[in-house]
Amino acid sequence: APLGLRVSMAMSLGELLGADKGAASQLGGMLFARCCSGTRVVTCVKKETVGGVQFAGYGAHINDYPQPYLSFACAIGVTEQEIDTFAQRLDKALSEVRKRAKTAQQSASTPAAAPRVEDE
C-alpha cells in the first residue's frame, strides 16, 4: 500500500482544552504570535456555506468533527532543534490557554459581591 505524503501531523485538543471552544482559537493566535508557522487550529464550530453547500465545522476534514484539533507541518528537512523549539512553544501556549480557561471558569463560578449600600 502507498505510504502517501507525510508532511503534517495532527493532535486532538478536546481533552487538553476541555469544553471551552474559544480556547482553541486562542491557541492558534498564541502559536502565530510565537512565530510557529505551518500550524492550523480547527475549532469545529464554524459553519460556512460555499457554492450553496453548507459545511458544519468548516475547516475540518469532515462535517461535525467531534472535537477541535491542531495540525502542523513536519516536512522533510526540518531539524531536530526546530521540532524541539516548536514543542516548547506549543507546551507554553497550551499551559497559558489552560491557565486562562481555569481563571475564567473560577471567576464565572464565583458569585459577585452584593453592592454596598452606604448609610445615609
PDB file of C-alpha atoms in Angstrom:
ATOM      1  CA  ALA A   1       0.000   0.000   0.000  1.00  0.00           C
ATOM      2  CA  PRO A   2       1.302   3.500  -0.785  1.00  0.00           C
ATOM      3  CA  LEU A   3       2.552   5.461   2.197  1.00  0.00           C
ATOM      4  CA  GLY A   4       1.261   8.774   0.929  1.00  0.00           C
ATOM      5  CA  LEU A   5       2.689  12.182   1.599  1.00  0.00           C
ATOM      6  CA  ARG A   6       3.560  12.512   5.276  1.00  0.00           C
ATOM      7  CA  VAL A   7       4.187  16.217   5.609  1.00  0.00           C
ATOM      8  CA  SER A   8       1.931  17.080   8.527  1.00  0.00           C
ATOM      9  CA  MET A   9       0.708  15.755  11.842  1.00  0.00           C
ATOM     10  CA  ALA A  10      -2.343  16.478  13.949  1.00  0.00           C
ATOM     11  CA  MET A  11      -3.295  16.266  17.591  1.00  0.00           C
ATOM     12  CA  SER A  12      -6.632  16.386  19.338  1.00  0.00           C
ATOM     13  CA  LEU A  13      -7.277  19.403  21.543  1.00  0.00           C
ATOM     14  CA  GLY A  14     -10.511  18.141  23.092  1.00  0.00           C
ATOM     15  CA  GLU A  15      -9.074  16.750  26.330  1.00  0.00           C
ATOM     16  CA  LEU A  16      -6.388  19.435  26.556  1.00  0.00           C
ATOM     17  CA  LEU A  17      -8.760  22.378  26.281  1.00  0.00           C
ATOM     18  CA  GLY A  18     -11.946  20.958  27.758  1.00  0.00           C
ATOM     19  CA  ALA A  19     -15.324  22.420  26.896  1.00  0.00           C
ATOM     20  CA  ASP A  20     -14.049  25.950  26.169  1.00  0.00           C
ATOM     21  CA  LYS A  21     -14.476  26.258  22.396  1.00  0.00           C
ATOM     22  CA  GLY A  22     -12.821  29.707  22.409  1.00  0.00           C
ATOM     23  CA  ALA A  23      -9.638  28.232  23.835  1.00  0.00           C
ATOM     24  CA  ALA A  24      -8.818  26.574  20.515  1.00  0.00           C
ATOM     25  CA  SER A  25      -8.906  29.934  18.717  1.00  0.00           C
ATOM     26  CA  GLN A  26      -6.763  31.456  21.468  1.00  0.00           C
ATOM     27  CA  LEU A  27      -4.223  28.689  20.994  1.00  0.00           C
ATOM     28  CA  GLY A  28      -3.993  29.398  17.265  1.00  0.00           C
ATOM     29  CA  GLY A  29      -3.316  33.072  17.951  1.00  0.00           C
ATOM     30  CA  MET A  30      -0.704  32.284  20.566  1.00  0.00           C
ATOM     31  CA  LEU A  31       1.164  29.947  18.234  1.00  0.00           C
ATOM     32  CA  PHE A  32       1.122  32.590  15.499  1.00  0.00           C
ATOM     33  CA  ALA A  33       2.444  35.201  17.955  1.00  0.00           C
ATOM     34  CA  ARG A  34       5.233  32.783  18.895  1.00  0.00           C
ATOM     35  CA  CYS A  35       6.294  32.504  15.220  1.00  0.00           C
ATOM     36  CA  CYS A  36       5.075  28.927  14.809  1.00  0.00           C
ATOM     37  CA  SER A  37       4.409  28.718  11.097  1.00  0.00           C
ATOM     38  CA  GLY A  38       2.641  25.824   9.438  1.00  0.00           C
ATOM     39  CA  THR A  39       0.128  25.334  12.244  1.00  0.00           C
ATOM     40  CA  ARG A  40      -3.642  25.318  11.871  1.00  0.00           C
ATOM     41  CA  VAL A  41      -6.150  25.091  14.685  1.00  0.00           C
ATOM     42  CA  VAL A  42      -9.533  23.732  13.629  1.00  0.00           C
ATOM     43  CA  THR A  43     -12.224  24.738  16.122  1.00  0.00           C
ATOM     44  CA  CYS A  44     -15.019  22.642  14.548  1.00  0.00           C
ATOM     45  CA  VAL A  45     -17.627  25.254  15.471  1.00  0.00           C
ATOM     46  CA  LYS A  46     -17.676  27.477  12.393  1.00  0.00           C
ATOM     47  CA  LYS A  47     -20.439  26.953   9.843  1.00  0.00           C
ATOM     48  CA  GLU A  48     -19.859  28.178   6.315  1.00  0.00           C
ATOM     49  CA  THR A  49     -21.714  27.947   3.006  1.00  0.00           C
ATOM     50  CA  VAL A  50     -19.609  27.606  -0.128  1.00  0.00           C
ATOM     51  CA  GLY A  51     -21.255  27.322  -3.534  1.00  0.00           C
ATOM     52  CA  GLY A  52     -24.589  26.575  -1.887  1.00  0.00           C
ATOM     53  CA  VAL A  53     -23.168  23.714   0.176  1.00  0.00           C
ATOM     54  CA  GLN A  54     -23.194  24.150   3.960  1.00  0.00           C
ATOM     55  CA  PHE A  55     -20.213  22.880   5.931  1.00  0.00           C
ATOM     56  CA  ALA A  56     -20.709  22.216   9.653  1.00  0.00           C
ATOM     57  CA  GLY A  57     -17.401  22.593  11.433  1.00  0.00           C
ATOM     58  CA  TYR A  58     -15.850  24.449   8.498  1.00  0.00           C
ATOM     59  CA  GLY A  59     -12.137  23.797   8.176  1.00  0.00           C
ATOM     60  CA  ALA A  60     -12.273  20.232   9.467  1.00  0.00           C
ATOM     61  CA  HIS A  61     -11.846  17.302   7.128  1.00  0.00           C
ATOM     62  CA  ILE A  62     -15.420  16.099   7.738  1.00  0.00           C
ATOM     63  CA  ASN A  63     -18.683  17.709   8.849  1.00  0.00           C
ATOM     64  CA  ASP A  64     -19.407  17.823  12.579  1.00  0.00           C
ATOM     65  CA  TYR A  65     -15.970  16.622  13.669  1.00  0.00           C
ATOM     66  CA  PRO A  66     -16.401  15.946  17.408  1.00  0.00           C
ATOM     67  CA  GLN A  67     -13.507  17.992  18.814  1.00  0.00           C
ATOM     68  CA  PRO A  68     -11.025  20.723  17.930  1.00  0.00           C
ATOM     69  CA  TYR A  69      -7.602  19.753  16.675  1.00  0.00           C
ATOM     70  CA  LEU A  70      -4.246  21.212  15.738  1.00  0.00           C
ATOM     71  CA  SER A  71      -2.363  20.276  12.594  1.00  0.00           C
ATOM     72  CA  PHE A  72       1.230  21.256  11.979  1.00  0.00           C
ATOM     73  CA  ALA A  73       3.789  20.848   9.231  1.00  0.00           C
ATOM     74  CA  CYS A  74       6.666  18.413   9.650  1.00  0.00           C
ATOM     75  CA  ALA A  75       8.192  18.362   6.188  1.00  0.00           C
ATOM     76  CA  ILE A  76      11.416  16.751   5.068  1.00  0.00           C
ATOM     77  CA  GLY A  77      14.344  18.919   6.061  1.00  0.00           C
ATOM     78  CA  VAL A  78      13.045  20.055   9.433  1.00  0.00           C
ATOM     79  CA  THR A  79      15.749  19.716  12.064  1.00  0.00           C
ATOM     80  CA  GLU A  80      15.512  18.150  15.496  1.00  0.00           C
ATOM     81  CA  GLN A  81      16.205  21.562  17.037  1.00  0.00           C
ATOM     82  CA  GLU A  82      13.256  23.079  15.124  1.00  0.00           C
ATOM     83  CA  ILE A  83      10.985  20.295  16.366  1.00  0.00           C
ATOM     84  CA  ASP A  84      12.182  20.817  19.951  1.00  0.00           C
ATOM     85  CA  THR A  85      11.616  24.581  19.675  1.00  0.00           C
ATOM     86  CA  PHE A  86       8.101  24.038  18.324  1.00  0.00           C
ATOM     87  CA  ALA A  87       7.323  21.529  21.106  1.00  0.00           C
ATOM     88  CA  GLN A  88       8.472  24.037  23.751  1.00  0.00           C
ATOM     89  CA  ARG A  89       6.403  26.864  22.247  1.00  0.00           C
ATOM     90  CA  LEU A  90       3.359  24.595  21.943  1.00  0.00           C
ATOM     91  CA  ASP A  91       3.724  23.475  25.560  1.00  0.00           C
ATOM     92  CA  LYS A  92       3.930  27.085  26.779  1.00  0.00           C
ATOM     93  CA  ALA A  93       0.926  28.137  24.692  1.00  0.00           C
ATOM     94  CA  LEU A  94      -1.172  25.185  25.896  1.00  0.00           C
ATOM     95  CA  SER A  95      -0.258  25.956  29.514  1.00  0.00           C
ATOM     96  CA  GLU A  96      -1.262  29.586  29.064  1.00  0.00           C
ATOM     97  CA  VAL A  97      -4.584  28.717  27.406  1.00  0.00           C
ATOM     98  CA  ARG A  98      -5.453  26.231  30.158  1.00  0.00           C
ATOM     99  CA  LYS A  99      -4.486  28.772  32.838  1.00  0.00           C
ATOM    100  CA  ARG A 100      -6.703  31.442  31.223  1.00  0.00           C
ATOM    101  CA  ALA A 101      -9.601  29.000  30.896  1.00  0.00           C
ATOM    102  CA  LYS A 102      -9.266  27.950  34.543  1.00  0.00           C
ATOM    103  CA  THR A 103      -9.187  31.580  35.687  1.00  0.00           C
ATOM    104  CA  ALA A 104     -12.257  32.414  33.583  1.00  0.00           C
ATOM    105  CA  GLN A 105     -14.095  29.360  34.900  1.00  0.00           C
ATOM    106  CA  GLN A 106     -13.294  30.265  38.507  1.00  0.00           C
ATOM    107  CA  SER A 107     -14.417  33.869  38.077  1.00  0.00           C
ATOM    108  CA  ALA A 108     -17.629  32.724  36.386  1.00  0.00           C
ATOM    109  CA  SER A 109     -18.441  30.364  39.259  1.00  0.00           C
ATOM    110  CA  THR A 110     -17.631  32.896  41.986  1.00  0.00           C
ATOM    111  CA  PRO A 111     -20.743  34.890  42.911  1.00  0.00           C
ATOM    112  CA  ALA A 112     -20.361  38.618  42.571  1.00  0.00           C
ATOM    113  CA  ALA A 113     -20.341  40.567  45.791  1.00  0.00           C
ATOM    114  CA  ALA A 114     -23.546  42.440  46.538  1.00  0.00           C
ATOM    115  CA  PRO A 115     -23.199  46.191  46.081  1.00  0.00           C
ATOM    116  CA  ARG A 116     -22.627  48.052  49.323  1.00  0.00           C
ATOM    117  CA  VAL A 117     -25.252  50.487  50.420  1.00  0.00           C
ATOM    118  CA  GLU A 118     -23.738  53.383  52.315  1.00  0.00           C
ATOM    119  CA  ASP A 119     -25.514  54.569  55.460  1.00  0.00           C
ATOM    120  CA  GLU A 120     -27.109  57.957  54.960  1.00  0.00           C
TER     121      GLU A 120
END
